[in-house]
Protein backbone atom coordinates (compact mmCIF):
# COMPACT_ATOMS: atom_id res chain seq x y z
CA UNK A 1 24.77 65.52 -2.78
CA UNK A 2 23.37 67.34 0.35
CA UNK A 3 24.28 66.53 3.89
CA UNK A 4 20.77 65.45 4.43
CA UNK A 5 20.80 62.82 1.63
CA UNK A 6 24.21 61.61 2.87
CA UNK A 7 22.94 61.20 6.40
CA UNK A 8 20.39 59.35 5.08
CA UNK A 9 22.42 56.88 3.04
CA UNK A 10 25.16 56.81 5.81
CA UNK A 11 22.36 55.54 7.98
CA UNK A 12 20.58 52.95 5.18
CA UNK A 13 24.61 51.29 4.99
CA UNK A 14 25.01 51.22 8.77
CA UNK A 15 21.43 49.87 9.28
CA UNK A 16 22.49 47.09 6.30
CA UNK A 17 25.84 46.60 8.18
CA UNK A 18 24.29 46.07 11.97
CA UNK A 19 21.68 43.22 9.61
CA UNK A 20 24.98 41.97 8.58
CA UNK A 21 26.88 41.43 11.41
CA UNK A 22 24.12 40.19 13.25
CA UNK A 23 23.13 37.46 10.76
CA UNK A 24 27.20 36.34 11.17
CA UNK A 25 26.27 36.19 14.67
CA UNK A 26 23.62 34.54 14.86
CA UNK A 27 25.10 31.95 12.07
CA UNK A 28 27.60 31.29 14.27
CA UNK A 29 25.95 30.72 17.13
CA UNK A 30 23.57 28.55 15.57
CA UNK A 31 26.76 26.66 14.48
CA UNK A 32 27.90 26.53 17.97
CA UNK A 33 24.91 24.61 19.37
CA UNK A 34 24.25 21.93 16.99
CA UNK A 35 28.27 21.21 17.30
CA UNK A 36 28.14 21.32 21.06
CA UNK A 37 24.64 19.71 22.05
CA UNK A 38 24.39 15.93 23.14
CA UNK A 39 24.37 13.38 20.29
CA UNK A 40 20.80 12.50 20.82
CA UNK A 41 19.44 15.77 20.53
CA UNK A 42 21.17 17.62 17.10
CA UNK A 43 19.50 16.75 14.02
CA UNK A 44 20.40 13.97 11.87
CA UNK A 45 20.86 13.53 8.10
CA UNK A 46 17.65 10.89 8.09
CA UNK A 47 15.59 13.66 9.87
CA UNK A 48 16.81 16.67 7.07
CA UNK A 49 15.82 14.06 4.49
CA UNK A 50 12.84 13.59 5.60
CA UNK A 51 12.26 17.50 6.08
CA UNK A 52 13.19 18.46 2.56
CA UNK A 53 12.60 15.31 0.35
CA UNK A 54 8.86 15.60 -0.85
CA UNK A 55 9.32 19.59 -1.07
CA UNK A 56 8.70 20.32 -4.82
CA UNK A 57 11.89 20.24 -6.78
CA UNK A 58 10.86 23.63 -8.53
CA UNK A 59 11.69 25.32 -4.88
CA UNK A 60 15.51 24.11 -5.29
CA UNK A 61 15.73 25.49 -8.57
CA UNK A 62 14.57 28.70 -7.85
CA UNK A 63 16.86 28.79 -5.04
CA UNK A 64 19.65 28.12 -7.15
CA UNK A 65 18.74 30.57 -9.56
CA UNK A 66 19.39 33.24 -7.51
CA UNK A 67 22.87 32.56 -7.94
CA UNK A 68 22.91 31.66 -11.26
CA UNK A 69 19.96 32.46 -14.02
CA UNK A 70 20.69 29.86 -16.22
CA UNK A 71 18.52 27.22 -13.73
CA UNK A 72 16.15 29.75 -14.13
CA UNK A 73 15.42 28.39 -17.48
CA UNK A 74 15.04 25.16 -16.24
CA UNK A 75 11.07 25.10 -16.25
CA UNK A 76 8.47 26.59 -18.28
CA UNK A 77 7.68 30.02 -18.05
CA UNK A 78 3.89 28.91 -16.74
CA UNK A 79 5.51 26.95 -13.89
CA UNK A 80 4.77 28.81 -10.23
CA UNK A 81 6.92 28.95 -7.60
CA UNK A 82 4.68 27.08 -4.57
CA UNK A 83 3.29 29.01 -1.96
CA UNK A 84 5.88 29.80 0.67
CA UNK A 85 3.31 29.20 3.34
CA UNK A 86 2.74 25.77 1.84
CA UNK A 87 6.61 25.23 2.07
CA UNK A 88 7.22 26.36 5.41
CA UNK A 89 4.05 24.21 6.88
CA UNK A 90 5.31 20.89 4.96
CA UNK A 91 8.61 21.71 6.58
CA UNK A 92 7.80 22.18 10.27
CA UNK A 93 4.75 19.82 10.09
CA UNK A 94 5.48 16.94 7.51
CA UNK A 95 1.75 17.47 6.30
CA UNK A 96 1.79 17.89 2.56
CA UNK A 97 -1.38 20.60 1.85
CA UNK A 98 -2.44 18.64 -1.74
CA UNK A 99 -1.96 15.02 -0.04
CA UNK A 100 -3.93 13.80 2.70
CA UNK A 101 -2.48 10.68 2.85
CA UNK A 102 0.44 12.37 5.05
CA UNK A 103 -2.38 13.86 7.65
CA UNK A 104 -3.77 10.10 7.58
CA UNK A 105 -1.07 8.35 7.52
CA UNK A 106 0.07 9.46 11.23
CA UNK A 107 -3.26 9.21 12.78
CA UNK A 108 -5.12 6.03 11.45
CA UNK A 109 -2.44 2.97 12.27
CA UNK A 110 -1.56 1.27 9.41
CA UNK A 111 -2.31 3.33 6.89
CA UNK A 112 1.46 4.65 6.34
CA UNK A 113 2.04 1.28 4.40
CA UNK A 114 0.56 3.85 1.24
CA UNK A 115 3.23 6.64 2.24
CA UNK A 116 5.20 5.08 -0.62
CA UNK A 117 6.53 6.24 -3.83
CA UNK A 118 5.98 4.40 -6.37
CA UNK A 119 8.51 4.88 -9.37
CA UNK A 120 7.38 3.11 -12.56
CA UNK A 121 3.63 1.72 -12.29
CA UNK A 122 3.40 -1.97 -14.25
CA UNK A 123 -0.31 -2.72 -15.18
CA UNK A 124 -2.36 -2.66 -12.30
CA UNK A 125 -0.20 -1.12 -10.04
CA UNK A 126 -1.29 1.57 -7.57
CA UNK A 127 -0.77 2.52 -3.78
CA UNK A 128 -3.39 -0.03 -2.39
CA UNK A 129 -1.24 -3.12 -3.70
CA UNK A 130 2.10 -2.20 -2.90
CA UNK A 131 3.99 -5.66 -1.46
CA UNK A 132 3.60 -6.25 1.69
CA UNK A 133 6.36 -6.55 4.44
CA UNK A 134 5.20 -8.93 7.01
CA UNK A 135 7.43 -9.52 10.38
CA UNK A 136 5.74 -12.25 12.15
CA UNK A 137 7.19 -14.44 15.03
CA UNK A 138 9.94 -16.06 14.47
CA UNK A 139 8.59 -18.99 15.88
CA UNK A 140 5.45 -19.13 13.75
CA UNK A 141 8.37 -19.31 10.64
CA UNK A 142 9.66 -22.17 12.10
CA UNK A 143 6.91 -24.22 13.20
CA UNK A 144 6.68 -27.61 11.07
CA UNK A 145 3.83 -27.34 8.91
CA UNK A 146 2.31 -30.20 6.46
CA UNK A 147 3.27 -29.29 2.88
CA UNK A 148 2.43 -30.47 -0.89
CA UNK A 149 5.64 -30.94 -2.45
CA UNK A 150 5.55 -29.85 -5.85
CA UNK A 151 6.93 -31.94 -8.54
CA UNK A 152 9.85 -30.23 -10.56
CA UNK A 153 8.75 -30.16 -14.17
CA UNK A 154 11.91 -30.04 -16.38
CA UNK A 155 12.00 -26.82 -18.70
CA UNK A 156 10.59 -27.94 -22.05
CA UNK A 157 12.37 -26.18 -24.25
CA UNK A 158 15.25 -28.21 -26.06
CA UNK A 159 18.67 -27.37 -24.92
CA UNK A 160 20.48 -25.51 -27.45
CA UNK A 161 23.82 -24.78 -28.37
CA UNK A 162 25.21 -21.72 -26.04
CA UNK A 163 26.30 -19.09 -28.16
CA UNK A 164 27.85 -17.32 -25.64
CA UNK A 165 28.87 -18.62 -21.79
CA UNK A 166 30.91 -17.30 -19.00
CA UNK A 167 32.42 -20.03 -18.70
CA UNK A 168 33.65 -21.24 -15.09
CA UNK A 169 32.40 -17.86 -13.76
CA UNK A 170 29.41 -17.57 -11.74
CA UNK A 171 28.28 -14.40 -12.34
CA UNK A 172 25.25 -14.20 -10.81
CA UNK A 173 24.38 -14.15 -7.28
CA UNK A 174 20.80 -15.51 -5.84
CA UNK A 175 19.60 -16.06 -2.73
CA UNK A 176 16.91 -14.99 -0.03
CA UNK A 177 16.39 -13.42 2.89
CA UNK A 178 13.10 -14.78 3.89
CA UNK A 179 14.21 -17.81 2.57
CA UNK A 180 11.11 -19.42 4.21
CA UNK A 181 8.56 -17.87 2.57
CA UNK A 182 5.94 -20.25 1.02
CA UNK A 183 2.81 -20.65 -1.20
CA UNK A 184 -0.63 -21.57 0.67
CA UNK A 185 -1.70 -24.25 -2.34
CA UNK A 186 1.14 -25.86 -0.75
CA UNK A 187 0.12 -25.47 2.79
CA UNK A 188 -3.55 -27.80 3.01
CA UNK A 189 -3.55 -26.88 6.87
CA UNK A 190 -2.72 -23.13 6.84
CA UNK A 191 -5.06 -20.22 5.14
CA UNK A 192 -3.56 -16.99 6.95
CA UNK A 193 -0.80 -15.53 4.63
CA UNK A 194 1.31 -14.50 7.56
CA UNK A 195 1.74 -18.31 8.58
CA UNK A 196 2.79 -19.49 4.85
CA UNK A 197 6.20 -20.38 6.09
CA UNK A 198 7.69 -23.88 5.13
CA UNK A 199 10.90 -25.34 5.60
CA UNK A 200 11.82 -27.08 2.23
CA UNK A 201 8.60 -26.11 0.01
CA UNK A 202 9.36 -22.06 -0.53
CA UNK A 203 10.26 -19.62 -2.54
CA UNK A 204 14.11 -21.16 -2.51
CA UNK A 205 12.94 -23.79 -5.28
CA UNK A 206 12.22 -20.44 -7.69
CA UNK A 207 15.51 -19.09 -7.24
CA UNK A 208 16.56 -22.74 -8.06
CA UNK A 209 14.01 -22.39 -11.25
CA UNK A 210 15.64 -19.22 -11.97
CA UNK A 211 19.33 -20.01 -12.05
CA UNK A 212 18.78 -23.37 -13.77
CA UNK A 213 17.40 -21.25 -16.91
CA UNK A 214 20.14 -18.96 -16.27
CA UNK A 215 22.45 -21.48 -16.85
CA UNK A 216 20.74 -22.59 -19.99
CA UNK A 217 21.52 -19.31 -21.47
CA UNK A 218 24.53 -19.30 -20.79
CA UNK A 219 25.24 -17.64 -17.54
CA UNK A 220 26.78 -18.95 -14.41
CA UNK A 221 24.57 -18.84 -11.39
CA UNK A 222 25.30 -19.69 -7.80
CA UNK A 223 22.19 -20.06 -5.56
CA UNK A 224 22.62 -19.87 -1.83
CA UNK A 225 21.40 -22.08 0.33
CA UNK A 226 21.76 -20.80 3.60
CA UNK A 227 18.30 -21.60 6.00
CA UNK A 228 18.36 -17.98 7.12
CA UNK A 229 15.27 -18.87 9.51
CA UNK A 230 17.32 -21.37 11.61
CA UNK A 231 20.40 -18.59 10.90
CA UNK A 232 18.58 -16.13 12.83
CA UNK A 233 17.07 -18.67 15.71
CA UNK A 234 20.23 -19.53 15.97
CA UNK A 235 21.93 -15.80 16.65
CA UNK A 236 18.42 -15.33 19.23
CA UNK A 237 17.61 -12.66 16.62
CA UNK A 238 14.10 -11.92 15.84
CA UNK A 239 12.36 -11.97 11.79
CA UNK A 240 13.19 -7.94 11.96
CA UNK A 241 16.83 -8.55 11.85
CA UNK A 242 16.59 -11.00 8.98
CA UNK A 243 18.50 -8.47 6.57
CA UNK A 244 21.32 -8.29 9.01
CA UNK A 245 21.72 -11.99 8.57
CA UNK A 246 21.64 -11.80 4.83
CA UNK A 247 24.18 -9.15 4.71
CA UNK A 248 26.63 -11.65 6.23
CA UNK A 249 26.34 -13.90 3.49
CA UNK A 250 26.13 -11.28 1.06
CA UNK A 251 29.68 -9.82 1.56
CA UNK A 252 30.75 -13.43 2.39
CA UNK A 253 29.93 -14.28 -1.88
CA UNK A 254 31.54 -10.95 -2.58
CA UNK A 255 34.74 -12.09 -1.02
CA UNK A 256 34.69 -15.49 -2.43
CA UNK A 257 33.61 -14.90 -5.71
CA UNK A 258 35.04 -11.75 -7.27
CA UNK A 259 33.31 -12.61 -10.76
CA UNK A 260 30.07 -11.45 -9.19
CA UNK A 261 28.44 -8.83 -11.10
CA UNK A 262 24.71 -9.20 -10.13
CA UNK A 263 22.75 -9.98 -7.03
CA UNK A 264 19.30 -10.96 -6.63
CA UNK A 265 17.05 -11.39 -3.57
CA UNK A 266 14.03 -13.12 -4.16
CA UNK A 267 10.76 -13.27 -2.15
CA UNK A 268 6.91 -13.89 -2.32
CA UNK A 269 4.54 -10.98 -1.91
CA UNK A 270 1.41 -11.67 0.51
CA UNK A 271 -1.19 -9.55 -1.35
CA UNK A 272 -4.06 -11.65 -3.13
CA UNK A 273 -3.33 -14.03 -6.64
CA UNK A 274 -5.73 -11.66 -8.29
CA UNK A 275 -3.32 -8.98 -7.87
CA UNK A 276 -0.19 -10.74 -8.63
CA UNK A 277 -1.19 -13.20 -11.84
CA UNK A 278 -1.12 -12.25 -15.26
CA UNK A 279 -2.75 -14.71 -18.58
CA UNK A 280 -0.45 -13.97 -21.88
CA UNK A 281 -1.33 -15.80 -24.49
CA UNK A 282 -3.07 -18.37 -22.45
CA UNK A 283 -0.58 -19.02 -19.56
CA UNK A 284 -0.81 -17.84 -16.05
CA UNK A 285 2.18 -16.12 -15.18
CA UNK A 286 3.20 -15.09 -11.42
CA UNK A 287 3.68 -11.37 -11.36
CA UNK A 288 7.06 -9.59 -10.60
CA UNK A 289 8.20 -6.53 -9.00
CA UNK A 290 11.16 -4.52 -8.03
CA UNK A 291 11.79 -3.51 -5.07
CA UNK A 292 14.98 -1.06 -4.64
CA UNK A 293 16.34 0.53 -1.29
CA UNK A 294 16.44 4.19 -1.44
CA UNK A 295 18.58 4.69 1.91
CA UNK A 296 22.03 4.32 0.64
CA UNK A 297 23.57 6.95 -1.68
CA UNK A 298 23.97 4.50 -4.63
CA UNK A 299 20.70 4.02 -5.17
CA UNK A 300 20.26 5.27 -8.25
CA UNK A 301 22.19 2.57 -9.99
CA UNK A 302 20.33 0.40 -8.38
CA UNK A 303 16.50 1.83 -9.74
CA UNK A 304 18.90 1.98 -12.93
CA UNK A 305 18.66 -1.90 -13.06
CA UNK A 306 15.27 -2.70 -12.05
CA UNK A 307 13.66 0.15 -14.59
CA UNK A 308 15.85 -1.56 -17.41
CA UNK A 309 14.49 -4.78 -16.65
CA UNK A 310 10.99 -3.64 -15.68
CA UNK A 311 10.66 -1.66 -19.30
CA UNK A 312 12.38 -4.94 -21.09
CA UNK A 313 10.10 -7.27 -19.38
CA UNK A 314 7.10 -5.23 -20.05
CA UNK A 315 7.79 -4.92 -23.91
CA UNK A 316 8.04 -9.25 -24.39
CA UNK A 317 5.36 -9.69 -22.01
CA UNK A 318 2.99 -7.00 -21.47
CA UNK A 319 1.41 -6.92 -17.37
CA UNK A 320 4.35 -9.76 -16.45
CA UNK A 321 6.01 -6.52 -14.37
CA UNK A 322 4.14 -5.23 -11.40
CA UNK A 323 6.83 -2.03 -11.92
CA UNK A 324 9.48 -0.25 -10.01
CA UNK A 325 9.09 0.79 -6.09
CA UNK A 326 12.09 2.54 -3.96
CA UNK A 327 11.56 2.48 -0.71
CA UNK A 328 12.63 3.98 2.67
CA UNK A 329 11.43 5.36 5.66
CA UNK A 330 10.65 3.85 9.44
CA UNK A 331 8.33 1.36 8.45
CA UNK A 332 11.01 -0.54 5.98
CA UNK A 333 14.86 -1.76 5.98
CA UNK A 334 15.34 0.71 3.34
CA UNK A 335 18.84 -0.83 1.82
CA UNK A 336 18.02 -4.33 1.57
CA UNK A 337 21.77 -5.07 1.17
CA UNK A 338 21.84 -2.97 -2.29
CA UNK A 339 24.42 -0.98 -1.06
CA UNK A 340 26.77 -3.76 -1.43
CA UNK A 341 26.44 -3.60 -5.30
CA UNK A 342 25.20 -0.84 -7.96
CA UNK A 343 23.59 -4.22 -9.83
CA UNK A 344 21.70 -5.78 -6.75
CA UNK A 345 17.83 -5.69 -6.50
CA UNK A 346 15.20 -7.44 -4.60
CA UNK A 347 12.46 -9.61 -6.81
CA UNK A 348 8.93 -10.00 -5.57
CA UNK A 349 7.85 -13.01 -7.16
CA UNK A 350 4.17 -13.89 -7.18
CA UNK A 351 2.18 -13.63 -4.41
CA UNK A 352 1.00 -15.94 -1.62
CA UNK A 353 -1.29 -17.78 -3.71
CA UNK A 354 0.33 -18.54 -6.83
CA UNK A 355 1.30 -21.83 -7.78
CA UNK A 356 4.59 -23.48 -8.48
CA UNK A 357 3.89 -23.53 -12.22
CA UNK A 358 3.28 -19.64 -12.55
CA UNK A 359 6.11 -19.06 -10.94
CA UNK A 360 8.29 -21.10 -12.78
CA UNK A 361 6.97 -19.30 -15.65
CA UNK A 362 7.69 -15.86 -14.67
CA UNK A 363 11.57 -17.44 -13.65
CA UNK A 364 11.96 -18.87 -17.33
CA UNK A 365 11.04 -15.10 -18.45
CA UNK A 366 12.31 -13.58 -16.32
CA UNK A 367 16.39 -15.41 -17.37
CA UNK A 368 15.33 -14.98 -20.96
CA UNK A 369 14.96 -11.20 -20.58
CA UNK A 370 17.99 -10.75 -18.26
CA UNK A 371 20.29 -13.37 -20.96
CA UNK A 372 19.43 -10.98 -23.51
CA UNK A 373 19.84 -7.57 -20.94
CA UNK A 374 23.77 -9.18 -19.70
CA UNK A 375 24.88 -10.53 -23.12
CA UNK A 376 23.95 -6.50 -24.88
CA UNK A 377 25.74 -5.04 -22.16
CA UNK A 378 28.57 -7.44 -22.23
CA UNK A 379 28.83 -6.78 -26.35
CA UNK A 380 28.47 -2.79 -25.55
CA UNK A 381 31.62 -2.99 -23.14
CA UNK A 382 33.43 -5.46 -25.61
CA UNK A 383 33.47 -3.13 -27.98
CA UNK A 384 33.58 0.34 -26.86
């Protein structure tokens, strides 16, 4: 090797080494002032997430195989790696370049309510009638309000022998944080869907609905009754905080009850009946949805439960599910109080217009799928 060509090489390494050292550097320094800056200015882990979690998938795969090849094999061989430009604008702008709903949704107000991501689609199902999440003075939910009561119709099916029961246990968990959430056929004096609050005619009587064909299968039920309206007037918190005042009574049945193995949280959508009724052979039905908190880290058992019951719903009665939605972000809670349990999901039931007979309905399928859902899983685990 001649001196020239060793020169050269001496000076490619020391070149390489300077790169080196000044990357470490500038690491560390980099380190240094996100460690030593105030609080409110370093970056949080909600402001990464949002960052990096609608960057394609296939990006993070490629990165990882760089260091190992096998990922490399993770995609077909047609799949390209996105544009880097495209990468680096969604990063430092949040605008996705193939979805103008993120360019809208920051400039026209309201119209980040479709920001959403919708998991499993039931029939019908798209981004313009997503449920709705309505905060409106507390004092408009409490105002008195004239109000049909409903007459309870018995369940008509014959009570049959219980195969299987657990029991003294309660093992199922219902109650609702907008316990005050009511049906306008109800309401002869109110047409807005914002002010179908009541005190005693609300969607409290199908949680009732729902545990009392619970029961009938089999499986203990408690059904709280806790007015979380007057809960929050109480506190001088406003409708916003109405999760925190759930949560209390959440963990509350946790301690309590340690037979608890499933929680539900029911509510009433306020989106049109034409959007959240379904006719099966004949019968109206009130529409369901799940709704699953994607801030918490557990989630995914969570989504677990509500796509199990979505796909078992939708195979006994076809258009009864509305379908899956996770959601998180600034313009939701985002937990819902999931976090509290890997089998906990919130159940939109019906819509602002359905009647008490749809949704009674939907409750009666709804415990006849889940019976059959608990008593398969309690059989797997009996016999492993």
């Amino acid at each position: 090797m001649n001196k020239k060509h060793l020169k050269s090489n001496v000076q490619v390494l020391s070149r390489r080494g300077g790169l080196y050292l000044f990357s470490i550097v500038l690491l560390f320094l980099f380190i240094g002032l996100l460690t030593t800056v105030q609080p409110a200015y370093r970056f949080s882990s909600n402001l990464i997430t949002e960052w990096t979690r609608d960057i394609d998938g296939f990006v993070f795969y490629n990165l990882l195989g760089m260091e190992n090849r096998s990922f490399n094999g993770a995609f077909p061989d047609d799949r390209q790696l996105p544009e880097i430009s495209g990468v680096l604008l969604q990063i430092a702008t949040n605008l996705k370049p193939n979805d103008p709903r993120s360019l809208l949704g920051n400039e026209l107000p309201g119209f980040s309510i479709y920001d959403s991501q919708i998991l499993i689609a039931g029939e019908g199902t798209n981004y313009t009638n997503l449920p709705i999440e309505s905060n409106p003075p507390l004092e408009e939910v409490l105002k008195d309000r004239k109000a049909i009561m409903d007459e309870e119709k018995p369940i008509e099916d014959p009570l049959e022998d219980i195969q299987q029961t657990t029991g003294e246990r309660d093992v199922v968990f219902i109650y609702n944080t907008h316990n005050r959430e009511s049906f306008l056929p109800y309401l002869p004096d109110t047409t807005d869907p914002n002010l179908a609050h009541h005190s005693e005619m609300n969607i409290t009587k199908v949680s009732e609905r729902l545990a009392e064909s619970l029961e009938r299968k089999g499986i203990g039920t408690y059904v709280d009754d806790t007015d979380i309206g007057k809960l929050l007037n109480d506190k001088g918190w406003d409708y916003g905080k109405s999760y925190d005042a759930s949560r209390d009574i959440v963990e509350d049945a946790f301690a309590i009850n340690k037979d608890i193995q499933f929680v539900f949280d029911l509510h009433r959508d306020a989106i049109p009946k034409d959007k959240t009724t379904k006719v099966i052979d004949g019968e109206s039905f009130a529409k369901v949805m799940f709704v699953v908190g994607a801030e918490h880290s557990a989630h995914e058992k969570n989504l677990k439960l509500a796509s199990d019951l979505h796909y078992l719903i939708d195979e006994k009665y076809p258009g009864l599910s509305r379908g899956v939605l996770p959601k998180q972000g600034a313009q939701t809670n985002g937990i819902f109080n999931q976090d509290l349990s890997e089998n906990a999901v919130l159940i939109e039931f019906g819509g602002v217009d359905n009647t008490m007979e749809e949704l009674y309905r939907s409750a009666d399928a709804l415990a006849e799928i889940f019976s059959e859902y608990y008593w398969d899983a309690e059989a797997v685990q009996a016999n492993p």
